[in-house]
Amino acid sequence: MVTKKVLLRMERIDKKFPGVHALNQIDLDLYAGEVHILLGENGAGKSTLMKILSGSLERDSGNIWIDGKEVGDLDPEHSKSLGIGMVYQELSLCPNLSVAENIFLGNLPKTKIGAVDWEKLNKMAKESLVSLNVSIDPRMLVRNLEVAEQQLTEIARVINRQSKILLLDEPTSALSDAERDRLFELIRLLQSKGVGIIYISHRLNEIKMIGTRVTVMRDGKVVDTIPVEKTDENQLIQKMVGRKLNEQYPKIHTKIGDKILEIKNLSSENKFKNVNFQLHSGEILGIFGLMGAGQTELARSIFGLDSKMSGEVLIDGCVLTKHNPNDSIRHGLGMLTRDRREGLVPMLEVPQNVTLAIRSQESFGQIIKLRTEKEFANKFVNSLQINPPIINRKVVFFSGGNQQKIILSRWLCCESKVLIFDEPTRGIDVAGKADVFRLMSQLANEGIGIVMISSEIPEIIAMADRILVMRRGEIVTEFQQSVTQEDLLCAASEF
Ligand SMILES: Nc1ncnc2c1ncn2[C@@H]1O[C@H](COP(=O)(O)OP(=O)(O)OP(=O)(O)O)[C@@H](O)[C@H]1O
Ligand SMILES: [Mg+2]
């Protein structure tokens, strides 16, 4: 139920970073009980605006009212005390604490003598995870969780605080459809209690599912605020990117060549078993599964990030024996992991990040020239439209989607024969996705074999030549390109 009670009003919010006018006189308001979608290209300023509300960034100027009362400077504690809760895009959990400790951090239940009441803590954490339909052991250390599980833990933590204003910055970017649906149920429940939610996502289909109003931002400015029922995806894309988008999935139909990667009887305890498949030069092979089906673990093992496995990985007929990433890269295998934070070196600038994988291919004494490094960086800044197009900038200062493009570039400039992409377009805006797919198509056309893991069904169907479906750690079906969304989901589900 949406009432017209204004929970939050922001007026003329302004924020500059060196060289970037991130927020330029932003006005935005939020009603009690509404889900206000914030939409915009990578780097438009969405996260910056939310961080100002959560107190983790200071605004240069502008006014904020909550419940009609003007609030002055916001720091994280003040923001929390005003009832604002935020799920960050680049999650903010403490990796060395347990799931339960993270959920109740700052509010741990105590025994009579003042020690942490672990039993009660774990029980409370379990309950809040169950309300999200999540079966994570609350005693697990966060660093041992998959990204999706971390995302769910972070959501549980914020929902637990009973905030009246909830800021969700791409909360579903790592979730499966089923987990997203469960989150949406919870959001609807909160809405009915009058909580106001600002929701950021690059998944346009979610707008109609959950949104009340949508505000489109471009280059740090608000373009428009519209009730969801008065707009559609095409109009929103146009407002967002300032032009019509020609093709969402630029797939080139390539001649499929010889076998280039072969996986033989690959098993890893509790994660996947007896996996066999082949990939050919020029082929894009999709792997689809619900969360926990083993696709990410399989990919990581193939690349050598997890050495506890049995079976064989062959590239061009040559068996990889060492099972470590450096050796894989030397044999021409590259991998973009699901969690981009794993691969980026935040305090290095773009060129060094882009050429990191080439460095591990170097033989001793051979050093990449600074000039070549910059050339690579500039090439991808152009072809993937990395924004702002400034290469001598530490990657930590780029927006989430632009960081994803930077790490993707690393594998595009490497001379790989086989590339494994785990959720390549995570956090990338709609125009950027088309750029990524265009590059993937070009790579395949040049003879590279690509394994593409994606939970976005339309993109995997449009881009893959063949799709393997995984369920409970096993490959259960193989589809050719003509598969429908329903067939894929059905094959991946447990019923
Ligand atoms: N700490 C920072 N220092 C310098 N520049 C920054 C910093 N944080 C963000 N920026 C810049 O501000 C602009 C807005 O970034 P922001 O993270 O708000 O974008 P976004 O809309 O959330 O994008 P995405 O969809 O990719 O997450 C970008 O140009 C970004 O590079
Ligand atoms: Mg962002």
Short mmCIF file of C-alpha atoms and ligand atoms in Angstrom, two decimals:
data_model
loop_
_atom_site.label_atom_id
_atom_site.label_comp_id
_atom_site.label_asym_id
_atom_site.label_seq_id
_atom_site.Cartn_x
_atom_site.Cartn_y
_atom_site.Cartn_z
CA MET A 1 0.00 0.00 0.00
CA VAL A 2 1.46 3.31 -1.01
CA THR A 3 0.46 6.32 1.01
CA LYS A 4 1.64 9.78 0.10
CA LYS A 5 3.45 10.21 3.38
CA VAL A 6 6.87 11.51 2.47
CA LEU A 7 9.48 9.61 4.45
CA LEU A 8 12.50 11.13 2.87
CA ARG A 9 13.20 14.17 0.78
CA MET A 10 16.49 15.14 -0.78
CA GLU A 11 16.98 18.51 -2.40
CA ARG A 12 19.82 19.81 -4.56
CA ILE A 13 22.29 17.18 -3.42
CA ASP A 14 25.70 17.84 -4.90
CA LYS A 15 28.91 15.85 -4.78
CA LYS A 16 32.16 16.22 -6.67
CA PHE A 17 35.12 13.84 -6.77
CA PRO A 18 38.39 14.92 -8.35
CA GLY A 19 37.54 15.23 -12.02
CA VAL A 20 33.98 13.88 -11.70
CA HIS A 21 30.77 15.72 -10.89
CA ALA A 22 29.11 12.61 -9.43
CA LEU A 23 25.89 14.25 -8.24
CA ASN A 24 24.65 17.43 -9.80
CA GLN A 25 21.73 19.03 -7.91
CA ILE A 26 19.76 15.84 -7.25
CA ASP A 27 16.15 16.00 -6.01
CA LEU A 28 14.55 12.75 -4.87
CA ASP A 29 11.80 11.79 -2.48
CA LEU A 30 10.52 8.55 -1.05
CA TYR A 31 7.01 7.71 0.16
CA ALA A 32 6.18 5.34 2.96
CA GLY A 33 5.37 1.93 1.49
CA GLU A 34 6.91 2.51 -1.93
CA VAL A 35 9.72 0.83 -3.79
CA HIS A 36 11.48 3.64 -5.57
CA ILE A 37 13.70 2.25 -8.31
CA LEU A 38 16.88 4.12 -9.08
CA LEU A 39 18.05 3.47 -12.59
CA GLY A 40 21.03 4.67 -14.55
CA GLU A 41 24.11 3.66 -16.48
CA ASN A 42 27.31 2.59 -14.77
CA GLY A 43 28.79 5.65 -13.15
CA ALA A 44 25.54 7.65 -13.20
CA GLY A 45 25.83 8.37 -9.47
CA LYS A 46 23.36 5.92 -7.91
CA SER A 47 25.65 4.38 -5.30
CA THR A 48 27.11 7.77 -4.42
CA LEU A 49 23.65 9.10 -3.65
CA MET A 50 22.85 6.11 -1.47
CA LYS A 51 26.18 6.35 0.36
CA ILE A 52 25.39 9.95 1.22
CA LEU A 53 22.14 8.77 2.81
CA SER A 54 23.83 5.96 4.72
CA GLY A 55 26.45 8.39 6.00
CA SER A 56 29.44 6.71 4.43
CA LEU A 57 30.06 9.68 2.11
CA GLU A 58 29.65 13.35 2.89
CA ARG A 59 27.68 15.59 0.52
CA ASP A 60 29.19 18.86 -0.66
CA SER A 61 25.83 20.62 -0.44
CA GLY A 62 22.08 20.01 -0.45
CA ASN A 63 19.38 19.32 2.13
CA ILE A 64 17.83 16.12 3.47
CA TRP A 65 14.59 15.75 5.41
CA ILE A 66 13.44 12.58 7.13
CA ASP A 67 9.85 12.48 8.37
CA GLY A 68 9.65 16.18 7.71
CA LYS A 69 12.62 17.02 9.90
CA GLU A 70 15.76 18.38 8.37
CA VAL A 71 18.86 16.36 9.15
CA GLY A 72 22.28 17.92 9.15
CA ASP A 73 25.50 16.07 8.52
CA LEU A 74 25.11 12.30 8.36
CA ASP A 75 27.63 9.78 9.61
CA PRO A 76 26.92 6.03 9.61
CA GLU A 77 25.75 5.95 13.23
CA HIS A 78 23.51 8.98 12.84
CA SER A 79 22.02 7.54 9.67
CA LYS A 80 21.29 4.23 11.39
CA SER A 81 19.67 6.01 14.31
CA LEU A 82 17.36 7.77 11.84
CA GLY A 83 16.14 4.37 10.67
CA ILE A 84 18.16 4.08 7.46
CA GLY A 85 19.51 0.64 6.55
CA MET A 86 21.68 -0.08 3.51
CA VAL A 87 22.76 -3.13 1.56
CA TYR A 88 25.96 -2.08 -0.22
CA GLN A 89 26.78 -3.01 -3.80
CA GLU A 90 30.27 -4.13 -2.83
CA LEU A 91 29.17 -5.94 0.29
CA SER A 92 30.37 -4.69 3.65
CA LEU A 93 30.55 -7.81 5.80
CA CYS A 94 33.48 -8.72 8.04
CA PRO A 95 35.05 -11.74 6.35
CA ASN A 96 36.61 -13.19 9.49
CA LEU A 97 33.44 -13.18 11.57
CA SER A 98 30.67 -15.73 11.37
CA VAL A 99 27.42 -15.20 9.51
CA ALA A 100 25.58 -14.81 12.82
CA GLU A 101 28.06 -12.28 14.19
CA ASN A 102 27.77 -10.27 11.01
CA ILE A 103 23.99 -10.22 11.13
CA PHE A 104 23.90 -8.98 14.72
CA LEU A 105 27.10 -6.96 14.78
CA GLY A 106 26.83 -4.15 17.31
CA ASN A 107 23.86 -5.87 18.85
CA LEU A 108 25.11 -9.28 19.96
CA PRO A 109 22.94 -11.04 22.59
CA LYS A 110 24.72 -11.35 25.92
CA THR A 111 24.50 -13.85 28.79
CA LYS A 112 23.89 -12.70 32.37
CA ILE A 113 27.60 -12.35 32.97
CA GLY A 114 28.04 -10.24 29.89
CA ALA A 115 29.66 -12.75 27.53
CA VAL A 116 28.29 -13.32 24.04
CA ASP A 117 25.40 -15.78 24.17
CA TRP A 118 26.48 -17.90 21.22
CA GLU A 119 23.59 -20.29 21.38
CA LYS A 120 21.04 -17.51 21.31
CA LEU A 121 23.00 -15.63 18.65
CA ASN A 122 23.10 -18.62 16.31
CA LYS A 123 19.43 -19.34 16.91
CA MET A 124 18.41 -15.76 16.15
CA ALA A 125 20.58 -15.73 13.04
CA LYS A 126 19.11 -19.00 11.86
CA GLU A 127 15.62 -17.54 12.23
CA SER A 128 16.40 -14.46 10.24
CA LEU A 129 17.99 -16.55 7.49
CA VAL A 130 14.97 -18.85 7.42
CA SER A 131 12.73 -15.82 6.90
CA LEU A 132 14.70 -15.34 3.66
CA ASN A 133 14.37 -19.06 2.93
CA VAL A 134 18.12 -19.44 3.12
CA SER A 135 19.89 -22.44 4.52
CA ILE A 136 23.30 -21.06 5.44
CA ASP A 137 24.92 -22.34 8.63
CA PRO A 138 25.07 -19.21 10.87
CA ARG A 139 28.39 -20.41 12.31
CA MET A 140 30.19 -20.32 8.95
CA LEU A 141 32.84 -17.65 8.48
CA VAL A 142 31.74 -15.11 5.92
CA ARG A 143 34.98 -15.49 3.96
CA ASN A 144 33.99 -19.07 3.16
CA LEU A 145 30.66 -18.08 1.62
CA GLU A 146 29.82 -17.69 -2.05
CA VAL A 147 28.92 -14.19 -3.23
CA ALA A 148 25.21 -15.00 -3.36
CA GLU A 149 25.33 -16.27 0.22
CA GLN A 150 27.19 -13.14 1.29
CA GLN A 151 24.58 -11.04 -0.41
CA LEU A 152 21.80 -12.88 1.43
CA THR A 153 23.64 -12.50 4.76
CA GLU A 154 23.99 -8.79 4.17
CA ILE A 155 20.29 -8.52 3.33
CA ALA A 156 19.37 -10.48 6.48
CA ARG A 157 21.52 -8.14 8.53
CA VAL A 158 19.86 -5.00 7.24
CA ILE A 159 16.33 -6.36 7.33
CA ASN A 160 16.89 -7.37 10.93
CA ARG A 161 17.52 -3.84 12.01
CA GLN A 162 13.91 -2.93 11.29
CA SER A 163 14.84 0.15 9.37
CA LYS A 164 12.07 2.39 8.09
CA ILE A 165 14.09 3.40 5.06
CA LEU A 166 15.87 0.64 3.23
CA LEU A 167 18.51 1.28 0.56
CA LEU A 168 19.23 -1.74 -1.60
CA ASP A 169 22.14 -1.29 -4.01
CA GLU A 170 21.93 -4.13 -6.54
CA PRO A 171 20.81 -6.67 -3.93
CA THR A 172 20.01 -9.31 -6.52
CA SER A 173 23.11 -9.03 -8.72
CA ALA A 174 24.37 -12.41 -7.46
CA LEU A 175 21.05 -14.08 -6.70
CA SER A 176 19.11 -16.70 -8.58
CA ASP A 177 15.49 -16.07 -9.62
CA ALA A 178 14.16 -18.12 -6.72
CA GLU A 179 16.20 -16.19 -4.17
CA ARG A 180 15.15 -12.94 -5.75
CA ASP A 181 11.49 -13.96 -5.54
CA ARG A 182 11.91 -14.66 -1.85
CA LEU A 183 13.54 -11.27 -1.32
CA PHE A 184 10.68 -9.62 -3.18
CA GLU A 185 8.14 -11.31 -0.89
CA LEU A 186 9.98 -9.83 2.05
CA ILE A 187 10.11 -6.42 0.42
CA ARG A 188 6.35 -6.54 -0.13
CA LEU A 189 5.84 -7.40 3.52
CA LEU A 190 8.00 -4.44 4.57
CA GLN A 191 6.10 -2.20 2.16
CA SER A 192 2.82 -3.17 3.80
CA LYS A 193 4.31 -2.04 7.09
CA GLY A 194 5.10 1.37 5.64
CA VAL A 195 8.82 0.93 5.06
CA GLY A 196 10.13 2.96 2.12
CA ILE A 197 12.66 1.28 -0.13
CA ILE A 198 15.10 2.68 -2.66
CA TYR A 199 16.10 -0.09 -5.00
CA ILE A 200 18.97 -0.06 -7.49
CA SER A 201 19.22 -2.74 -10.17
CA HIS A 202 20.45 -3.25 -13.71
CA ARG A 203 17.92 -6.02 -14.21
CA LEU A 204 15.23 -4.12 -16.01
CA ASN A 205 12.65 -6.89 -15.70
CA GLU A 206 12.63 -6.34 -11.94
CA ILE A 207 11.18 -2.84 -12.31
CA LYS A 208 7.67 -4.03 -13.16
CA MET A 209 7.88 -6.82 -10.62
CA ILE A 210 8.61 -4.71 -7.58
CA GLY A 211 8.73 -0.99 -8.40
CA THR A 212 6.27 1.77 -7.55
CA ARG A 213 8.08 4.75 -9.09
CA VAL A 214 11.30 4.90 -11.03
CA THR A 215 13.87 7.67 -11.16
CA VAL A 216 16.33 7.66 -14.02
CA MET A 217 19.75 9.24 -13.50
CA ARG A 218 22.28 10.14 -16.14
CA ASP A 219 25.70 11.78 -15.61
CA GLY A 220 24.92 12.74 -12.04
CA LYS A 221 21.55 14.32 -12.82
CA VAL A 222 17.95 13.19 -12.49
CA VAL A 223 16.43 12.72 -15.95
CA ASP A 224 12.89 11.88 -14.82
CA THR A 225 10.77 10.34 -12.08
CA ILE A 226 7.82 8.29 -13.37
CA PRO A 227 5.25 5.89 -11.87
CA VAL A 228 6.18 2.40 -13.02
CA GLU A 229 2.82 1.71 -14.69
CA LYS A 230 3.25 4.77 -16.91
CA THR A 231 6.46 3.59 -18.53
CA ASP A 232 8.10 0.58 -20.17
CA GLU A 233 11.58 -0.87 -20.65
CA ASN A 234 12.19 0.80 -24.00
CA GLN A 235 11.32 4.24 -22.73
CA LEU A 236 13.46 3.72 -19.65
CA ILE A 237 16.45 2.53 -21.68
CA GLN A 238 16.14 5.57 -23.86
CA LYS A 239 16.05 7.91 -20.88
CA MET A 240 18.94 6.07 -19.30
CA VAL A 241 21.38 5.94 -22.19
CA GLY A 242 20.02 8.92 -24.11
CA ARG A 243 19.47 6.93 -27.30
CA LYS A 244 17.70 3.86 -28.64
CA LEU A 245 19.56 0.63 -28.15
CA ASN A 246 19.86 -1.34 -31.38
CA GLU A 247 20.69 -4.80 -30.31
CA GLN A 248 20.78 -6.28 -26.84
CA TYR A 249 22.47 -9.54 -27.80
CA PRO A 250 24.87 -9.10 -30.70
CA LYS A 251 25.59 -12.74 -31.44
CA ILE A 252 27.79 -13.64 -34.40
CA HIS A 253 27.17 -17.12 -35.75
CA THR A 254 30.64 -18.56 -35.98
CA LYS A 255 32.02 -21.66 -37.56
CA ILE A 256 32.70 -24.06 -34.73
CA GLY A 257 36.19 -25.57 -34.97
CA ASP A 258 38.18 -28.31 -33.27
CA LYS A 259 38.02 -29.50 -29.71
CA ILE A 260 39.99 -27.11 -27.55
CA LEU A 261 39.02 -27.92 -23.96
CA GLU A 262 38.14 -31.31 -22.63
CA ILE A 263 36.89 -32.10 -19.15
CA LYS A 264 37.11 -35.76 -18.14
CA ASN A 265 35.42 -37.23 -15.09
CA LEU A 266 35.94 -34.16 -12.97
CA SER A 267 34.73 -34.56 -9.39
CA SER A 268 35.19 -32.57 -6.22
CA GLU A 269 33.88 -33.74 -2.90
CA ASN A 270 30.31 -32.51 -2.25
CA LYS A 271 30.53 -29.94 -5.01
CA PHE A 272 30.21 -31.70 -8.35
CA LYS A 273 30.71 -35.16 -9.70
CA ASN A 274 31.64 -36.91 -12.91
CA VAL A 275 31.57 -33.90 -15.11
CA ASN A 276 32.46 -34.55 -18.74
CA PHE A 277 32.23 -32.11 -21.60
CA GLN A 278 34.10 -30.67 -24.54
CA LEU A 279 34.39 -27.17 -25.82
CA HIS A 280 35.37 -26.26 -29.37
CA SER A 281 37.21 -23.35 -30.82
CA GLY A 282 34.75 -20.58 -31.73
CA GLU A 283 32.06 -22.00 -29.51
CA ILE A 284 30.22 -20.30 -26.67
CA LEU A 285 29.12 -23.00 -24.26
CA GLY A 286 26.59 -21.95 -21.63
CA ILE A 287 26.40 -23.58 -18.23
CA PHE A 288 23.17 -22.96 -16.39
CA GLY A 289 22.07 -24.01 -12.93
CA LEU A 290 20.29 -22.66 -9.89
CA MET A 291 22.44 -21.38 -7.05
CA GLY A 292 24.41 -24.15 -5.42
CA ALA A 293 24.12 -26.48 -8.41
CA GLY A 294 27.92 -26.53 -8.61
CA GLN A 295 28.56 -24.47 -11.73
CA THR A 296 30.76 -21.88 -10.00
CA GLU A 297 32.76 -24.54 -8.12
CA LEU A 298 33.22 -26.48 -11.35
CA ALA A 299 34.57 -23.43 -13.15
CA ARG A 300 36.89 -22.57 -10.28
CA SER A 301 38.26 -26.09 -10.23
CA ILE A 302 38.86 -26.15 -13.96
CA PHE A 303 40.84 -22.92 -13.66
CA GLY A 304 42.82 -24.28 -10.71
CA LEU A 305 41.40 -22.16 -7.92
CA ASP A 306 40.37 -25.28 -6.05
CA SER A 307 42.83 -28.12 -6.21
CA LYS A 308 40.92 -30.76 -4.30
CA MET A 309 39.47 -32.58 -7.25
CA SER A 310 39.91 -35.67 -9.34
CA GLY A 311 39.70 -36.04 -13.08
CA GLU A 312 41.39 -34.28 -15.97
CA VAL A 313 41.39 -30.91 -17.68
CA LEU A 314 42.92 -30.86 -21.16
CA ILE A 315 43.66 -27.80 -23.26
CA ASP A 316 44.47 -28.57 -26.87
CA GLY A 317 45.08 -32.17 -25.86
CA CYS A 318 47.56 -31.25 -23.13
CA VAL A 319 46.69 -32.29 -19.57
CA LEU A 320 46.90 -29.58 -16.90
CA THR A 321 48.67 -31.22 -14.01
CA LYS A 322 49.47 -28.42 -11.62
CA HIS A 323 45.96 -27.16 -10.95
CA ASN A 324 46.82 -23.58 -10.24
CA PRO A 325 45.75 -20.38 -12.01
CA ASN A 326 49.26 -19.43 -13.18
CA ASP A 327 49.69 -22.74 -14.90
CA SER A 328 46.22 -22.51 -16.42
CA ILE A 329 46.95 -19.03 -17.77
CA ARG A 330 50.24 -20.29 -19.25
CA HIS A 331 48.28 -22.97 -21.09
CA GLY A 332 45.89 -20.39 -22.47
CA LEU A 333 43.02 -20.65 -20.02
CA GLY A 334 41.57 -17.52 -18.44
CA MET A 335 38.75 -17.01 -15.99
CA LEU A 336 36.60 -14.14 -14.81
CA THR A 337 35.37 -15.10 -11.35
CA ARG A 338 31.91 -14.35 -10.06
CA ASP A 339 33.21 -12.02 -7.37
CA ARG A 340 35.13 -9.24 -9.05
CA ARG A 341 36.77 -8.21 -5.78
CA GLU A 342 38.75 -11.42 -5.99
CA GLY A 343 40.67 -10.28 -9.05
CA LEU A 344 40.92 -6.51 -8.85
CA VAL A 345 43.81 -4.77 -7.16
CA PRO A 346 41.89 -1.74 -5.91
CA MET A 347 44.84 0.55 -5.25
CA LEU A 348 46.45 0.02 -8.66
CA GLU A 349 45.42 2.00 -11.69
CA VAL A 350 43.62 0.67 -14.75
CA PRO A 351 46.64 -0.34 -16.92
CA GLN A 352 48.24 -2.50 -14.22
CA ASN A 353 44.94 -4.19 -13.47
CA VAL A 354 44.27 -4.89 -17.12
CA THR A 355 47.66 -6.48 -17.77
CA LEU A 356 47.89 -8.56 -14.61
CA ALA A 357 47.17 -11.85 -16.36
CA ILE A 358 49.61 -11.14 -19.18
CA ARG A 359 52.28 -10.65 -16.55
CA SER A 360 51.86 -14.18 -15.32
CA GLN A 361 52.43 -15.38 -18.89
CA GLU A 362 55.71 -13.54 -19.11
CA SER A 363 58.91 -15.43 -18.95
CA PHE A 364 61.63 -14.16 -16.62
CA GLY A 365 63.18 -10.86 -17.50
CA GLN A 366 60.60 -9.94 -20.06
CA ILE A 367 58.66 -6.97 -18.89
CA ILE A 368 55.64 -5.43 -20.50
CA LYS A 369 56.43 -1.97 -21.66
CA LEU A 370 54.59 0.83 -19.96
CA ARG A 371 53.44 2.01 -23.35
CA THR A 372 51.86 -1.32 -24.28
CA GLU A 373 50.15 -1.40 -20.92
CA LYS A 374 48.58 1.99 -21.57
CA GLU A 375 47.61 0.98 -25.09
CA PHE A 376 45.70 -2.01 -23.78
CA ALA A 377 43.98 0.07 -21.16
CA ASN A 378 42.98 2.73 -23.67
CA LYS A 379 41.68 0.14 -26.10
CA PHE A 380 39.22 -1.27 -23.58
CA VAL A 381 38.29 2.08 -22.13
CA ASN A 382 37.02 2.78 -25.67
CA SER A 383 35.49 -0.53 -26.67
CA LEU A 384 33.74 -1.11 -23.34
CA GLN A 385 33.12 2.59 -22.73
CA ILE A 386 34.71 2.56 -19.30
CA ASN A 387 33.59 5.70 -17.54
CA PRO A 388 35.21 8.07 -16.71
CA PRO A 389 37.67 7.33 -19.53
CA ILE A 390 40.68 8.18 -17.39
CA ILE A 391 43.19 5.35 -17.09
CA ASN A 392 45.54 6.77 -14.49
CA ARG A 393 42.95 6.39 -11.75
CA LYS A 394 42.92 3.76 -9.03
CA VAL A 395 40.24 1.18 -9.80
CA VAL A 396 38.73 1.53 -6.34
CA PHE A 397 37.38 4.90 -7.45
CA PHE A 398 35.40 3.46 -10.36
CA SER A 399 31.72 2.54 -10.01
CA GLY A 400 30.82 -1.15 -9.59
CA GLY A 401 29.87 -1.77 -13.20
CA ASN A 402 32.98 -0.03 -14.48
CA GLN A 403 35.15 -2.17 -12.21
CA GLN A 404 33.50 -5.21 -13.77
CA LYS A 405 34.45 -3.91 -17.23
CA ILE A 406 38.05 -3.35 -16.11
CA ILE A 407 38.47 -6.90 -14.84
CA LEU A 408 36.81 -8.26 -17.93
CA SER A 409 39.38 -6.40 -20.03
CA ARG A 410 42.13 -8.36 -18.32
CA TRP A 411 40.99 -11.54 -20.00
CA LEU A 412 40.24 -9.89 -23.28
CA CYS A 413 43.82 -8.69 -23.76
CA CYS A 414 45.36 -12.02 -22.77
CA GLU A 415 46.17 -14.46 -25.49
CA SER A 416 43.81 -17.11 -24.20
CA LYS A 417 42.48 -20.08 -26.11
CA VAL A 418 39.72 -20.73 -23.63
CA LEU A 419 37.92 -18.22 -21.42
CA ILE A 420 35.57 -19.04 -18.58
CA PHE A 421 33.23 -16.21 -17.66
CA ASP A 422 31.23 -16.58 -14.45
CA GLU A 423 28.42 -14.00 -14.59
CA PRO A 424 30.30 -11.69 -16.99
CA THR A 425 27.71 -8.91 -16.96
CA ARG A 426 27.10 -8.75 -13.25
CA GLY A 427 26.40 -5.12 -12.36
CA ILE A 428 26.87 -3.89 -15.92
CA ASP A 429 24.20 -1.59 -17.37
CA VAL A 430 22.07 -2.49 -20.36
CA ALA A 431 24.19 -0.73 -22.99
CA GLY A 432 27.39 -2.09 -21.43
CA LYS A 433 26.00 -5.62 -21.55
CA ALA A 434 25.58 -5.33 -25.29
CA ASP A 435 29.24 -4.17 -25.52
CA VAL A 436 30.38 -7.18 -23.50
CA PHE A 437 28.38 -9.58 -25.67
CA ARG A 438 29.74 -7.97 -28.81
CA LEU A 439 33.28 -8.57 -27.56
CA MET A 440 32.46 -12.15 -26.60
CA SER A 441 31.11 -12.76 -30.08
CA GLN A 442 34.23 -11.28 -31.65
CA LEU A 443 36.47 -13.47 -29.50
CA ALA A 444 34.55 -16.57 -30.50
CA ASN A 445 34.77 -15.47 -34.08
CA GLU A 446 38.56 -15.30 -33.70
CA GLY A 447 38.52 -18.94 -32.60
CA ILE A 448 38.53 -18.66 -28.83
CA GLY A 449 36.34 -21.10 -26.92
CA ILE A 450 34.16 -19.54 -24.23
CA VAL A 451 32.42 -21.11 -21.26
CA MET A 452 29.70 -18.75 -20.09
CA ILE A 453 28.04 -19.24 -16.74
CA SER A 454 25.01 -17.04 -16.29
CA SER A 455 21.88 -16.97 -14.21
CA GLU A 456 20.24 -14.57 -16.65
CA ILE A 457 18.26 -16.92 -18.83
CA PRO A 458 17.59 -14.59 -21.78
CA GLU A 459 21.28 -13.75 -22.14
CA ILE A 460 22.50 -17.33 -21.96
CA ILE A 461 19.91 -18.45 -24.51
CA ALA A 462 20.79 -15.61 -26.86
CA MET A 463 24.57 -15.98 -26.63
CA ALA A 464 25.36 -19.69 -26.14
CA ASP A 465 25.68 -22.20 -28.99
CA ARG A 466 24.96 -25.04 -26.58
CA ILE A 467 23.83 -25.03 -22.95
CA LEU A 468 24.68 -27.59 -20.28
CA VAL A 469 22.33 -27.68 -17.31
CA MET A 470 23.67 -28.57 -13.87
CA ARG A 471 21.69 -29.86 -10.93
CA ARG A 472 23.15 -30.98 -7.64
CA GLY A 473 26.67 -31.02 -8.99
CA GLU A 474 25.91 -33.02 -12.10
CA ILE A 475 25.33 -32.16 -15.71
CA VAL A 476 21.81 -33.38 -16.31
CA THR A 477 20.92 -32.13 -19.78
CA GLU A 478 22.37 -30.51 -22.83
CA PHE A 479 20.35 -28.13 -24.99
CA GLN A 480 21.03 -26.75 -28.43
CA GLN A 481 20.36 -23.11 -29.17
CA SER A 482 16.62 -23.38 -29.76
CA VAL A 483 15.81 -24.03 -26.08
CA THR A 484 13.04 -22.05 -24.35
CA GLN A 485 13.24 -20.34 -20.96
CA GLU A 486 10.74 -22.82 -19.52
CA ASP A 487 12.74 -25.85 -20.68
CA LEU A 488 15.90 -24.48 -19.12
CA LEU A 489 14.28 -23.71 -15.79
CA CYS A 490 12.50 -27.02 -15.71
CA ALA A 491 15.71 -28.94 -16.35
CA ALA A 492 17.54 -27.01 -13.63
CA SER A 493 14.80 -27.34 -10.98
CA GLU A 494 14.46 -30.11 -8.48
CA PHE A 495 10.95 -31.30 -9.27
N1 LIG B 1 35.41 7.39 -3.84
C1 LIG B 1 35.42 7.89 -5.07
N2 LIG B 1 36.44 8.65 -5.52
C2 LIG B 1 36.43 9.17 -6.75
N3 LIG B 1 35.45 9.00 -7.65
C3 LIG B 1 34.39 8.27 -7.28
C4 LIG B 1 34.32 7.66 -5.97
N4 LIG B 1 33.16 6.99 -5.88
C5 LIG B 1 32.52 7.14 -7.07
N5 LIG B 1 33.26 7.91 -7.91
C6 LIG B 1 32.87 8.33 -9.26
O1 LIG B 1 31.57 8.91 -9.19
C7 LIG B 1 30.77 8.55 -10.31
C8 LIG B 1 29.49 7.89 -9.82
O2 LIG B 1 29.80 6.62 -9.27
P1 LIG B 1 28.71 5.66 -8.62
O3 LIG B 1 29.46 4.59 -7.93
O4 LIG B 1 27.76 6.46 -7.82
O5 LIG B 1 27.98 5.11 -9.93
P2 LIG B 1 26.76 4.07 -10.04
O6 LIG B 1 25.61 4.81 -10.67
O7 LIG B 1 26.51 3.43 -8.74
O8 LIG B 1 27.32 3.02 -11.11
P3 LIG B 1 27.25 1.40 -11.17
O9 LIG B 1 25.96 1.07 -11.84
O10 LIG B 1 28.39 1.03 -12.05
O11 LIG B 1 27.39 0.88 -9.79
C9 LIG B 1 31.63 7.64 -11.16
O12 LIG B 1 32.18 8.40 -12.19
C10 LIG B 1 32.71 7.15 -10.21
O13 LIG B 1 33.88 6.87 -10.92
MG MG B 2 26.81 1.55 -8.02
#
